[in-house]
Amino acid sequence: MTLVSVIFCTFSATAAEPRARAALPTGPVDAGRVLSARDPVGCAQLGNADAALRDQLVPLTDPNLMPPWLPMRAAECLIELYPHDPVTTTLAAGWLTDPGTLGLALTVARKIDTFAAADAVKLAGSVMALPEGADKERLRARFAQSASPDVQAVVSPVAGAN
Amino acid sequence: MGDDMRSDHVASVRATGWLLGIGLTSACVGVSGGKPPDDSGSVTTSVEGGIVVTNVSGTSNRQGYLKVPVHIDEPQSVVQVVGQRSGWTSIDYITDSRGNSVFNWEDWSYSDESLTDCYYMSKNTTTINWPVREVDAWMEPGDYEVWVAALTSEGRYSADIEMRATVLVRPDANLTRGTLSALIAYANGVADDPEVVAATEEAAAHWAEIYASIGITLDVEYGSVDIDAELPSSSVGDPAYEALGESMGDRKVILVVGETITGDSWLYGEAGGIPGPFAPANTGIVAVGWLANAGADGRFSDQDLLLYGETMAHEMGHYLGLYHPVEDGFEYFDALSDTQRCTSYSSCESALGSNLMFPYPVCAGRTCTRQEDVTAEQSGVAHRYVGVL
């Protein structure tokens, strides 16, 4: 049995110990159950960002899994914890061009500045090859909010026209 | 600077008192219970749709409290007090006119059961709704004081801090019928997406069905609000949420629909407190991010819509005062006697997997167990929320 604490911890009201909520990881986690929670913990609390956790997360990005936020959270944690891992960038590239994974693609767009600069430009650029439509426009608008001028440039309407 | 130093000195004395135990604390309550409002403060009262609303302002005393006076005229009344200040705060006690504790945070601080969030340190806003359960007993006619604390970020009590509180009182012996008026407000750009609007309306209808099963009629009004669709966290709070509450003509609970919450795709919903304030406050909303509810394909399936409705009902359940019957980890529980204690994933899913407030949906393949069950005690907590009229 694998457990994780997403508990509300109570502290005594002394000068040294403020009363506050805390979520305390207690050991290895069942990432699927934790990420299915209605009130979740953060990616960092899933445990060490090692290959074992990555290998737990990858299958959880399956778009067919329920609840709907499970693959979204798994994708977000993969990007947050393993932004430079080729496994992550390969998956992200697939989500951006698959018309059945708009939600995951928007997650990539929202987290684009987490990737290495060159990967970010490449990922953003792949969207410009999509057929014109609402999905492409939504993704393009998201990428345009990147802090990176290079990413902004690659998704600008001028770049698309070229 | 001088005030800060004095505050810290007083706080240190208080901290020592806590270590000596409840007896000393009770003595402190006895000395000061039942006092009229501080002369330096102000009190204004009005009646809004059956709720007596009193606004109180003043400064914290040497112990670090604003003692908010609450007068109850009618038997079987419920009261909500929303304490607000610029900084950390909590609600620690309710005392009656004889100085007896009606609510004492120390009864709960080491418990494995959760009753209310009010005694946790929170930024800017703290809320108590009393009574929570049948065993807590009604607020009967008389005078009470609610102790709202001004705290430093380290948890020290601070004197001479400007504070304010809203007191809402309504008589209500009926725990089987009530109406909850809600505003569903779309953040910037969300109302322009017809798919999201249609999904939200269908989900709200499912939310209404769930609440109707416990005798609460959901009266929903739709609107838009000038807030970025990447919603600020409602548990952290944001001035825009308080402004939204202040802009409404009638008092309602508010559910704001954005694309995401705090920029993350994975937060699908978040309540601004357990319970949440039935008054304008920076935490005075439930936030919902539609994208996490639509999932990987970004579109709402029938199963997504059911879960989206449960999301609304679950998060608003927190706002009305409900906890998860069991927290993941099986070490912490709600304080209700009819939600079974369980100690493993399998036993919890078996006993509580269809409960509205279960921590996660129980899914197999593309189908999830409907989580629509509400126990009698959970229903009682919701009906005692001051905004369920």
Coordinates of C-alpha atoms in Angstrom, one line a residue:
Chain A
M1 CA 0.0 0.0 0.0
T2 CA 1.4 3.3 -0.9
L3 CA 0.3 6.4 1.0
V4 CA 0.6 10.1 0.8
S5 CA -0.5 12.7 3.2
V6 CA -2.6 15.5 1.8
I7 CA -3.7 16.2 5.3
F8 CA -4.4 19.4 7.0
C9 CA -1.9 19.6 9.8
T10 CA -2.5 21.5 13.0
F11 CA 0.1 23.2 15.0
S12 CA 0.0 24.7 18.5
A13 CA -0.2 28.4 18.8
T14 CA 3.1 29.2 20.3
A15 CA 5.4 32.0 19.2
A16 CA 7.7 29.6 17.5
E17 CA 5.1 27.5 15.7
P18 CA 2.5 29.4 13.6
R19 CA -0.8 27.6 13.1
A20 CA -1.0 26.7 9.5
R21 CA -2.0 24.1 7.0
A22 CA 0.7 21.8 5.7
A23 CA 0.8 18.8 3.4
L24 CA 3.4 16.4 4.4
P25 CA 4.6 13.7 2.1
T26 CA 5.2 10.5 4.1
G27 CA 6.7 8.2 1.5
P28 CA 6.5 6.9 -2.0
V29 CA 3.2 7.7 -3.6
D30 CA 0.6 6.2 -5.9
A31 CA 0.7 9.1 -8.4
G32 CA -2.5 8.0 -10.1
R33 CA -4.5 8.3 -6.9
V34 CA -2.8 11.4 -5.7
L35 CA -3.4 13.2 -9.0
S36 CA -7.0 12.1 -9.1
A37 CA -7.8 13.9 -5.9
R38 CA -10.3 16.6 -6.0
D39 CA -8.1 18.9 -3.9
P40 CA -4.6 18.0 -5.0
V41 CA -1.1 18.4 -3.7
G42 CA 1.6 19.9 -5.9
C43 CA 3.9 18.1 -8.3
A44 CA 6.9 18.6 -5.9
Q45 CA 5.1 16.6 -3.3
L46 CA 4.9 13.5 -5.5
G47 CA 8.4 12.7 -4.4
N48 CA 11.9 12.7 -5.9
A49 CA 12.0 13.6 -9.5
D50 CA 13.7 10.4 -10.5
A51 CA 13.2 8.0 -13.4
A52 CA 10.7 5.9 -11.4
L53 CA 8.3 8.8 -10.9
R54 CA 8.7 9.8 -14.5
D55 CA 7.8 6.3 -15.6
Q56 CA 4.7 6.5 -13.3
L57 CA 3.6 9.7 -14.8
V58 CA 4.0 8.9 -18.5
P59 CA 1.1 6.4 -18.7
L60 CA -1.0 8.7 -16.6
T61 CA -1.0 11.2 -19.5
D62 CA -3.2 8.8 -21.5
P63 CA -6.1 11.1 -22.7
N64 CA -8.6 8.3 -22.1
L65 CA -8.0 8.2 -18.4
M66 CA -10.6 9.4 -15.9
P67 CA -11.1 11.7 -14.1
P68 CA -10.4 14.3 -16.8
W69 CA -7.9 16.2 -14.7
L70 CA -5.7 13.1 -14.1
P71 CA -3.9 13.2 -17.5
M72 CA -3.8 17.0 -17.3
R73 CA -2.1 16.9 -13.9
A74 CA 0.3 14.1 -15.0
A75 CA 1.3 16.2 -18.0
E76 CA 1.8 19.3 -15.9
C77 CA 4.0 17.4 -13.5
L78 CA 6.0 15.8 -16.3
I79 CA 6.7 19.2 -17.7
E80 CA 7.4 20.8 -14.3
L81 CA 9.7 18.0 -13.0
Y82 CA 11.3 16.8 -16.3
P83 CA 11.3 19.7 -18.7
H84 CA 14.6 18.7 -20.3
D85 CA 13.9 15.0 -20.6
P86 CA 13.5 13.8 -24.2
V87 CA 10.5 11.7 -23.0
T88 CA 8.7 14.9 -22.1
T89 CA 9.5 16.9 -25.2
T90 CA 8.5 14.0 -27.4
L91 CA 5.2 13.6 -25.7
A92 CA 4.6 17.4 -25.8
A93 CA 5.3 17.5 -29.5
G94 CA 2.7 14.8 -30.0
W95 CA 0.0 16.6 -27.9
L96 CA 0.5 19.8 -29.9
T97 CA -0.3 18.2 -33.2
D98 CA -3.0 15.7 -32.1
P99 CA -6.5 17.2 -32.6
G100 CA -7.7 14.9 -29.8
T101 CA -5.4 16.4 -27.1
L102 CA -6.2 20.1 -27.1
G103 CA -6.3 20.2 -23.3
L104 CA -2.8 18.7 -23.1
A105 CA -1.6 21.0 -25.8
L106 CA -2.8 24.0 -23.9
T107 CA -0.9 22.7 -20.9
V108 CA 2.3 22.6 -22.9
A109 CA 1.6 26.1 -24.2
R110 CA 1.0 27.4 -20.7
K111 CA 4.3 25.9 -19.4
I112 CA 6.4 26.6 -22.5
D113 CA 8.9 28.7 -20.6
T114 CA 9.8 25.7 -18.5
F115 CA 11.4 23.9 -21.5
A116 CA 14.9 24.5 -22.8
A117 CA 14.9 27.6 -25.1
A118 CA 15.5 25.6 -28.3
D119 CA 12.9 23.0 -27.4
A120 CA 10.4 25.8 -26.6
V121 CA 10.8 27.4 -30.0
K122 CA 10.5 24.1 -31.8
L123 CA 7.4 23.1 -29.9
A124 CA 5.8 26.5 -30.5
G125 CA 6.7 26.4 -34.1
S126 CA 4.9 23.1 -34.6
V127 CA 1.6 24.8 -33.9
M128 CA 1.9 27.0 -36.9
A129 CA 1.7 23.9 -39.1
L130 CA -1.7 23.1 -37.8
P131 CA -4.8 23.7 -40.0
E132 CA -6.4 27.0 -39.4
G133 CA -9.2 27.1 -36.8
A134 CA -10.2 27.9 -33.3
D135 CA -7.9 25.3 -31.7
K136 CA -4.8 26.7 -33.5
E137 CA -5.7 30.2 -32.7
R138 CA -6.2 29.3 -29.0
L139 CA -2.8 27.7 -28.9
R140 CA -1.1 30.4 -30.8
A141 CA -2.6 33.0 -28.4
R142 CA -1.2 31.0 -25.4
F143 CA 2.3 30.7 -26.9
A144 CA 2.2 34.4 -27.6
Q145 CA 2.0 35.0 -23.8
S146 CA 5.5 33.4 -23.4
A147 CA 8.2 35.4 -21.7
S148 CA 10.5 34.4 -24.5
P149 CA 10.8 36.8 -27.4
D150 CA 11.8 33.9 -29.6
V151 CA 8.7 31.9 -28.8
Q152 CA 6.6 35.0 -29.3
A153 CA 8.2 35.6 -32.7
V154 CA 7.6 32.1 -34.0
V155 CA 3.9 32.2 -33.3
S156 CA 3.3 35.7 -34.5
P157 CA 0.9 36.1 -37.4
V158 CA 3.8 37.4 -39.5
A159 CA 5.7 34.2 -38.8
G160 CA 2.7 32.2 -39.8
A161 CA 2.3 34.1 -43.1
N162 CA 5.9 33.3 -43.9
Chain B
M1 CA 7.8 50.4 16.2
G2 CA 6.8 50.8 19.9
D3 CA 3.5 49.1 19.3
D4 CA 5.1 46.2 17.6
M5 CA 7.5 45.7 20.5
R6 CA 4.6 45.7 23.0
S7 CA 2.6 43.3 20.9
D8 CA 5.4 40.9 20.8
H9 CA 5.8 41.1 24.6
V10 CA 2.1 40.4 25.1
A11 CA 2.3 37.6 22.6
S12 CA 5.1 35.9 24.4
V13 CA 3.0 35.9 27.6
R14 CA 0.1 34.4 25.7
A15 CA 2.4 31.7 24.3
T16 CA 3.5 30.7 27.8
G17 CA -0.1 30.6 28.8
W18 CA -0.9 28.1 26.1
L19 CA 1.8 25.9 27.3
L20 CA 0.3 25.9 30.8
G21 CA -2.9 24.4 29.5
I22 CA -6.6 25.1 29.1
G23 CA -7.1 26.0 32.7
L24 CA -5.3 29.3 32.4
T25 CA -6.9 30.1 29.1
S26 CA -10.3 29.5 30.6
A27 CA -9.5 31.9 33.4
C28 CA -8.6 34.5 30.8
V29 CA -12.0 34.0 29.1
G30 CA -13.8 34.3 32.4
V31 CA -12.3 37.6 33.2
S32 CA -13.2 39.3 30.0
G33 CA -16.3 37.5 28.8
G34 CA -19.5 39.5 28.2
K35 CA -18.0 42.9 27.8
P36 CA -19.7 45.4 25.5
P37 CA -18.0 46.4 22.3
D38 CA -14.8 48.4 22.8
D39 CA -15.5 52.1 22.9
S40 CA -12.9 52.7 20.3
G41 CA -14.8 50.6 17.7
S42 CA -17.9 51.1 15.7
V43 CA -21.0 48.9 15.1
T44 CA -23.7 49.2 12.4
T45 CA -26.6 46.9 11.9
S46 CA -29.0 46.2 9.0
V47 CA -31.4 43.5 8.0
E48 CA -31.0 41.8 4.6
G49 CA -33.5 39.2 3.6
G50 CA -33.9 37.6 7.0
I51 CA -30.3 37.9 8.0
V52 CA -29.3 40.5 10.6
V53 CA -26.0 41.9 9.4
T54 CA -23.7 43.8 11.8
N55 CA -20.5 45.4 10.8
V56 CA -18.0 45.9 13.6
S57 CA -14.6 47.6 13.5
G58 CA -12.0 48.2 16.2
T59 CA -8.5 47.4 17.2
S60 CA -7.1 44.3 18.8
N61 CA -6.7 44.3 22.6
R62 CA -3.5 43.5 24.5
Q63 CA -4.1 39.8 24.0
G64 CA -4.3 40.4 20.3
Y65 CA -8.1 39.9 19.9
L66 CA -10.9 41.9 18.6
K67 CA -13.8 40.6 20.6
V68 CA -16.8 40.8 18.3
P69 CA -20.1 41.1 20.1
V70 CA -22.9 38.9 18.8
H71 CA -26.5 39.4 20.1
I72 CA -29.0 36.6 19.4
D73 CA -32.7 37.5 19.7
E74 CA -34.3 34.4 18.2
P75 CA -34.0 30.8 19.4
Q76 CA -32.3 28.3 17.2
S77 CA -30.2 30.9 15.4
V78 CA -27.1 30.3 13.3
V79 CA -24.3 32.9 13.2
Q80 CA -21.5 33.6 10.9
V81 CA -18.6 35.9 11.7
V82 CA -16.2 37.0 9.1
G83 CA -13.1 38.6 10.6
Q84 CA -10.9 40.7 8.3
R85 CA -7.7 42.6 8.6
S86 CA -4.6 43.4 6.5
G87 CA -2.5 40.5 7.6
W88 CA -2.8 37.1 9.4
T89 CA -5.8 36.3 11.4
S90 CA -7.9 33.5 13.0
I91 CA -10.9 33.0 15.1
D92 CA -10.1 31.2 18.4
Y93 CA -13.2 31.3 20.6
I94 CA -16.9 31.9 21.0
T95 CA -17.8 32.7 24.5
D96 CA -21.2 33.3 26.1
S97 CA -22.2 36.0 28.5
R98 CA -20.9 34.0 31.5
G99 CA -17.5 33.5 29.8
N100 CA -18.1 29.9 29.0
S101 CA -16.6 28.6 25.8
V102 CA -19.1 27.8 23.1
F103 CA -16.2 27.1 20.7
N104 CA -12.6 26.7 21.7
W105 CA -9.9 26.1 19.1
E106 CA -7.9 24.0 21.5
D107 CA -10.6 21.4 21.5
W108 CA -9.7 20.8 17.8
S109 CA -6.1 21.7 17.4
Y110 CA -4.8 18.2 18.2
S111 CA -7.8 16.3 17.0
D112 CA -7.8 13.9 14.0
E113 CA -11.2 15.4 13.1
S114 CA -11.8 18.7 11.2
L115 CA -14.6 21.0 12.2
T116 CA -13.8 24.4 10.8
D117 CA -10.9 26.2 9.2
C118 CA -11.3 29.3 11.3
Y119 CA -8.5 28.7 13.8
Y120 CA -5.9 28.1 11.2
M121 CA -3.8 31.2 10.4
S122 CA -5.2 32.7 7.3
K123 CA -4.3 35.8 5.3
N124 CA -6.7 38.7 5.6
T125 CA -10.0 36.7 6.2
T126 CA -11.2 34.1 8.7
T127 CA -14.7 32.7 8.9
I128 CA -16.7 30.7 11.5
N129 CA -20.3 29.5 11.0
W130 CA -21.9 28.3 14.2
P131 CA -23.2 25.8 15.0
V132 CA -21.6 23.4 12.6
R133 CA -23.3 20.2 13.8
E134 CA -26.4 19.1 15.8
V135 CA -24.2 18.3 18.8
D136 CA -22.8 21.8 18.8
A137 CA -26.3 23.1 19.8
W138 CA -28.0 26.2 18.5
M139 CA -27.1 29.8 19.3
E140 CA -29.9 30.6 21.8
P141 CA -30.9 34.1 22.7
G142 CA -28.2 36.0 24.6
D143 CA -24.9 37.8 24.1
Y144 CA -21.8 36.2 22.9
E145 CA -18.3 37.3 21.9
V146 CA -16.3 35.9 19.0
W147 CA -12.6 36.3 19.4
V148 CA -10.9 37.3 16.2
A149 CA -7.1 37.3 16.5
A150 CA -4.6 39.5 14.8
L151 CA -1.4 37.5 14.2
T152 CA 2.0 38.1 12.9
S153 CA 3.4 35.8 10.2
E154 CA 5.1 33.8 13.0
G155 CA 1.8 33.3 14.8
R156 CA 2.3 35.9 17.5
Y157 CA -0.7 37.8 18.8
S158 CA -0.6 41.5 18.0
A159 CA -2.2 44.4 19.9
D160 CA -3.5 47.6 18.5
I161 CA -4.2 46.2 15.1
E162 CA -7.1 47.7 13.1
M163 CA -9.6 45.0 12.4
R164 CA -13.2 44.6 11.2
A165 CA -15.8 41.9 11.3
T166 CA -19.1 41.1 9.7
V167 CA -21.7 39.3 11.9
L168 CA -24.5 37.5 10.1
V169 CA -27.3 36.1 12.2
R170 CA -30.5 34.2 11.1
P171 CA -33.0 32.1 13.0
D172 CA -33.5 28.7 11.4
A173 CA -34.9 25.5 12.9
N174 CA -35.6 24.1 9.4
L175 CA -32.8 21.7 8.4
T176 CA -34.7 20.1 5.6
R177 CA -35.6 23.0 3.3
G178 CA -33.6 26.0 2.2
T179 CA -32.5 28.0 -0.8
L180 CA -28.9 28.9 -1.8
S181 CA -28.6 31.8 -4.1
A182 CA -25.5 31.6 -6.3
L183 CA -23.9 33.8 -8.9
I184 CA -21.9 31.9 -11.5
A185 CA -19.6 34.6 -13.0
Y186 CA -17.5 34.0 -16.1
A187 CA -14.0 35.5 -16.1
N188 CA -12.7 37.5 -19.0
G189 CA -13.2 35.7 -22.3
V190 CA -14.8 32.6 -20.9
A191 CA -18.3 33.7 -21.8
D192 CA -17.2 34.0 -25.4
D193 CA -16.8 30.3 -25.7
P194 CA -20.2 28.8 -26.3
E195 CA -18.9 25.2 -25.6
V196 CA -17.8 26.2 -22.1
V197 CA -20.9 28.2 -21.4
A198 CA -23.1 25.3 -22.4
A199 CA -21.1 22.9 -20.4
T200 CA -21.1 25.1 -17.3
E201 CA -24.9 25.5 -17.5
E202 CA -25.4 21.7 -17.8
A203 CA -22.9 21.1 -14.9
A204 CA -24.8 23.7 -12.8
A205 CA -28.0 21.8 -13.5
H206 CA -26.4 18.7 -12.1
W207 CA -25.1 20.6 -9.1
A208 CA -28.7 21.7 -8.5
E209 CA -29.9 18.1 -8.7
I210 CA -27.4 17.0 -6.1
Y211 CA -28.3 19.9 -3.7
A212 CA -32.1 19.3 -4.3
S213 CA -31.6 15.8 -3.0
I214 CA -30.9 17.3 0.5
G215 CA -33.6 20.0 0.3
I216 CA -31.5 22.9 -0.9
T217 CA -32.9 24.7 -3.9
L218 CA -30.1 26.2 -5.9
D219 CA -31.1 29.6 -7.4
V220 CA -28.5 30.4 -10.0
E221 CA -27.8 33.7 -11.7
Y222 CA -25.2 34.0 -14.5
G223 CA -22.9 37.0 -15.1
S224 CA -19.4 38.0 -16.1
V225 CA -16.6 39.5 -14.1
D226 CA -13.6 41.5 -15.1
I227 CA -11.0 39.0 -13.8
D228 CA -8.2 37.3 -15.8
A229 CA -9.3 33.8 -16.9
E230 CA -6.2 32.5 -15.1
L231 CA -8.0 32.9 -11.8
P232 CA -6.2 34.0 -8.7
S233 CA -6.3 31.3 -6.0
S234 CA -9.5 31.7 -3.9
S235 CA -7.9 30.1 -0.9
V236 CA -5.0 32.7 -1.0
G237 CA -7.5 35.4 -1.9
D238 CA -7.5 38.4 -4.2
P239 CA -8.9 41.9 -3.9
A240 CA -10.9 41.3 -7.2
Y241 CA -13.0 38.7 -5.4
E242 CA -13.9 41.1 -2.6
A243 CA -14.8 43.8 -5.2
L244 CA -17.0 41.3 -7.0
G245 CA -18.8 40.5 -3.7
E246 CA -19.3 44.2 -3.0
S247 CA -20.7 44.9 -6.5
M248 CA -23.6 42.5 -6.0
G249 CA -27.0 43.9 -5.0
D250 CA -28.1 40.8 -3.0
R251 CA -26.0 38.5 -0.9
K252 CA -25.1 35.3 -2.8
V253 CA -22.4 32.7 -2.8
I254 CA -20.2 33.2 -5.9
L255 CA -18.6 30.7 -8.2
V256 CA -16.2 32.1 -10.7
V257 CA -15.4 30.1 -13.8
G258 CA -12.0 30.7 -15.4
E259 CA -9.9 28.7 -17.8
T260 CA -7.4 27.8 -15.0
I261 CA -6.6 28.6 -11.4
T262 CA -3.3 30.3 -10.6
G263 CA -2.1 29.4 -14.1
D264 CA -2.1 25.7 -13.5
S265 CA -4.1 23.4 -15.7
W266 CA -4.7 20.9 -13.0
L267 CA -6.6 22.8 -10.3
Y268 CA -10.2 22.2 -11.3
G269 CA -11.9 23.9 -8.4
E270 CA -11.0 25.6 -5.1
A271 CA -13.1 26.9 -2.2
G272 CA -12.2 30.1 -0.5
G273 CA -12.6 28.5 3.0
I274 CA -14.3 25.9 5.1
P275 CA -16.6 27.5 5.6
G276 CA -16.4 30.4 3.1
P277 CA -17.5 33.9 4.0
F278 CA -21.1 35.0 3.1
A279 CA -19.8 38.5 2.9
P280 CA -17.5 40.3 0.4
A281 CA -14.0 39.1 1.1
N282 CA -10.8 38.4 -0.8
T283 CA -11.5 34.7 -0.3
G284 CA -15.2 35.1 -0.9
I285 CA -15.7 32.8 -3.9
V286 CA -15.4 29.3 -5.2
A287 CA -13.0 29.2 -8.2
V288 CA -13.5 26.7 -11.0
G289 CA -11.1 26.1 -13.9
W290 CA -13.0 24.7 -16.9
L291 CA -9.9 23.3 -18.7
A292 CA -9.1 20.7 -16.0
N293 CA -12.7 19.6 -16.0
A294 CA -12.7 19.2 -19.8
G295 CA -9.5 17.2 -19.6
A296 CA -6.9 16.1 -22.1
D297 CA -9.0 16.6 -25.2
G298 CA -10.2 20.1 -24.1
R299 CA -13.8 19.1 -24.7
F300 CA -16.6 18.0 -22.4
S301 CA -17.8 14.5 -22.7
D302 CA -21.0 13.3 -20.9
Q303 CA -18.8 11.9 -18.1
D304 CA -16.8 15.2 -17.9
L305 CA -20.1 17.1 -17.5
L306 CA -21.2 14.9 -14.6
L307 CA -17.8 15.4 -12.9
Y308 CA -17.9 19.1 -13.7
G309 CA -21.3 19.3 -11.9
E310 CA -19.9 17.3 -9.0
T311 CA -16.9 19.7 -8.9
M312 CA -19.2 22.6 -8.4
A313 CA -21.2 20.8 -5.7
H314 CA -18.1 19.4 -4.0
E315 CA -16.3 22.8 -3.8
M316 CA -19.4 24.6 -2.8
G317 CA -19.8 21.9 -0.2
H318 CA -16.5 22.9 1.3
Y319 CA -17.7 26.5 1.2
L320 CA -20.8 25.5 3.2
G321 CA -18.6 23.9 5.8
L322 CA -18.1 20.3 4.7
Y323 CA -14.8 18.4 4.9
H324 CA -13.7 15.3 3.1
P325 CA -15.0 12.4 5.3
V326 CA -11.5 11.0 5.1
E327 CA -8.3 12.5 3.9
D328 CA -6.0 10.6 1.6
G329 CA -3.7 9.0 4.1
F330 CA -6.5 7.7 6.4
E331 CA -5.3 9.7 9.4
Y332 CA -7.7 12.7 9.3
F333 CA -11.5 12.7 9.2
D334 CA -14.4 15.0 9.3
A335 CA -16.1 15.5 12.7
L336 CA -19.4 13.8 11.6
S337 CA -20.6 10.6 13.1
D338 CA -22.4 9.2 10.1
T339 CA -19.4 9.3 7.7
Q340 CA -17.7 6.0 8.3
R341 CA -14.0 6.0 9.4
C342 CA -12.0 3.8 7.1
T343 CA -8.3 2.9 6.9
S344 CA -7.5 1.8 3.4
Y345 CA -8.2 2.8 -0.2
S346 CA -10.4 -0.3 -0.7
S347 CA -12.4 0.1 2.4
C348 CA -12.8 3.9 1.9
E349 CA -13.9 3.5 -1.7
S350 CA -16.3 0.9 -0.7
A351 CA -17.9 2.8 2.2
L352 CA -17.6 6.4 0.9
G353 CA -16.8 6.2 -2.8
S354 CA -20.2 7.6 -3.8
N355 CA -20.2 10.4 -1.3
L356 CA -20.1 13.9 -2.6
M357 CA -17.2 14.9 -0.4
F358 CA -15.0 11.9 -1.0
P359 CA -11.5 13.2 -1.8
Y360 CA -11.3 11.7 -5.3
P361 CA -13.6 10.2 -8.0
V362 CA -13.6 6.5 -8.1
C363 CA -13.2 5.6 -11.8
A364 CA -12.8 2.5 -13.9
G365 CA -11.9 3.0 -17.5
R366 CA -13.9 5.9 -18.9
T367 CA -16.6 5.7 -16.2
C368 CA -16.6 7.1 -12.7
T369 CA -18.9 6.3 -9.8
R370 CA -21.4 9.1 -9.3
Q371 CA -20.5 11.0 -6.1
E372 CA -23.9 12.4 -5.2
D373 CA -24.6 10.9 -1.8
V374 CA -24.8 13.3 1.2
T375 CA -25.3 11.9 4.7
A376 CA -27.8 13.4 7.1
E377 CA -25.1 15.1 9.2
Q378 CA -23.5 16.5 6.1
S379 CA -26.8 17.8 5.0
G380 CA -27.3 19.4 8.4
V381 CA -23.9 21.2 8.1
A382 CA -24.9 22.6 4.8
H383 CA -28.3 23.7 6.0
R384 CA -26.7 25.5 9.0
Y385 CA -24.6 27.7 6.6
V386 CA -26.0 31.2 7.2
G387 CA -26.5 31.7 3.5
V388 CA -28.9 28.7 3.1
L389 CA -32.1 30.6 3.7

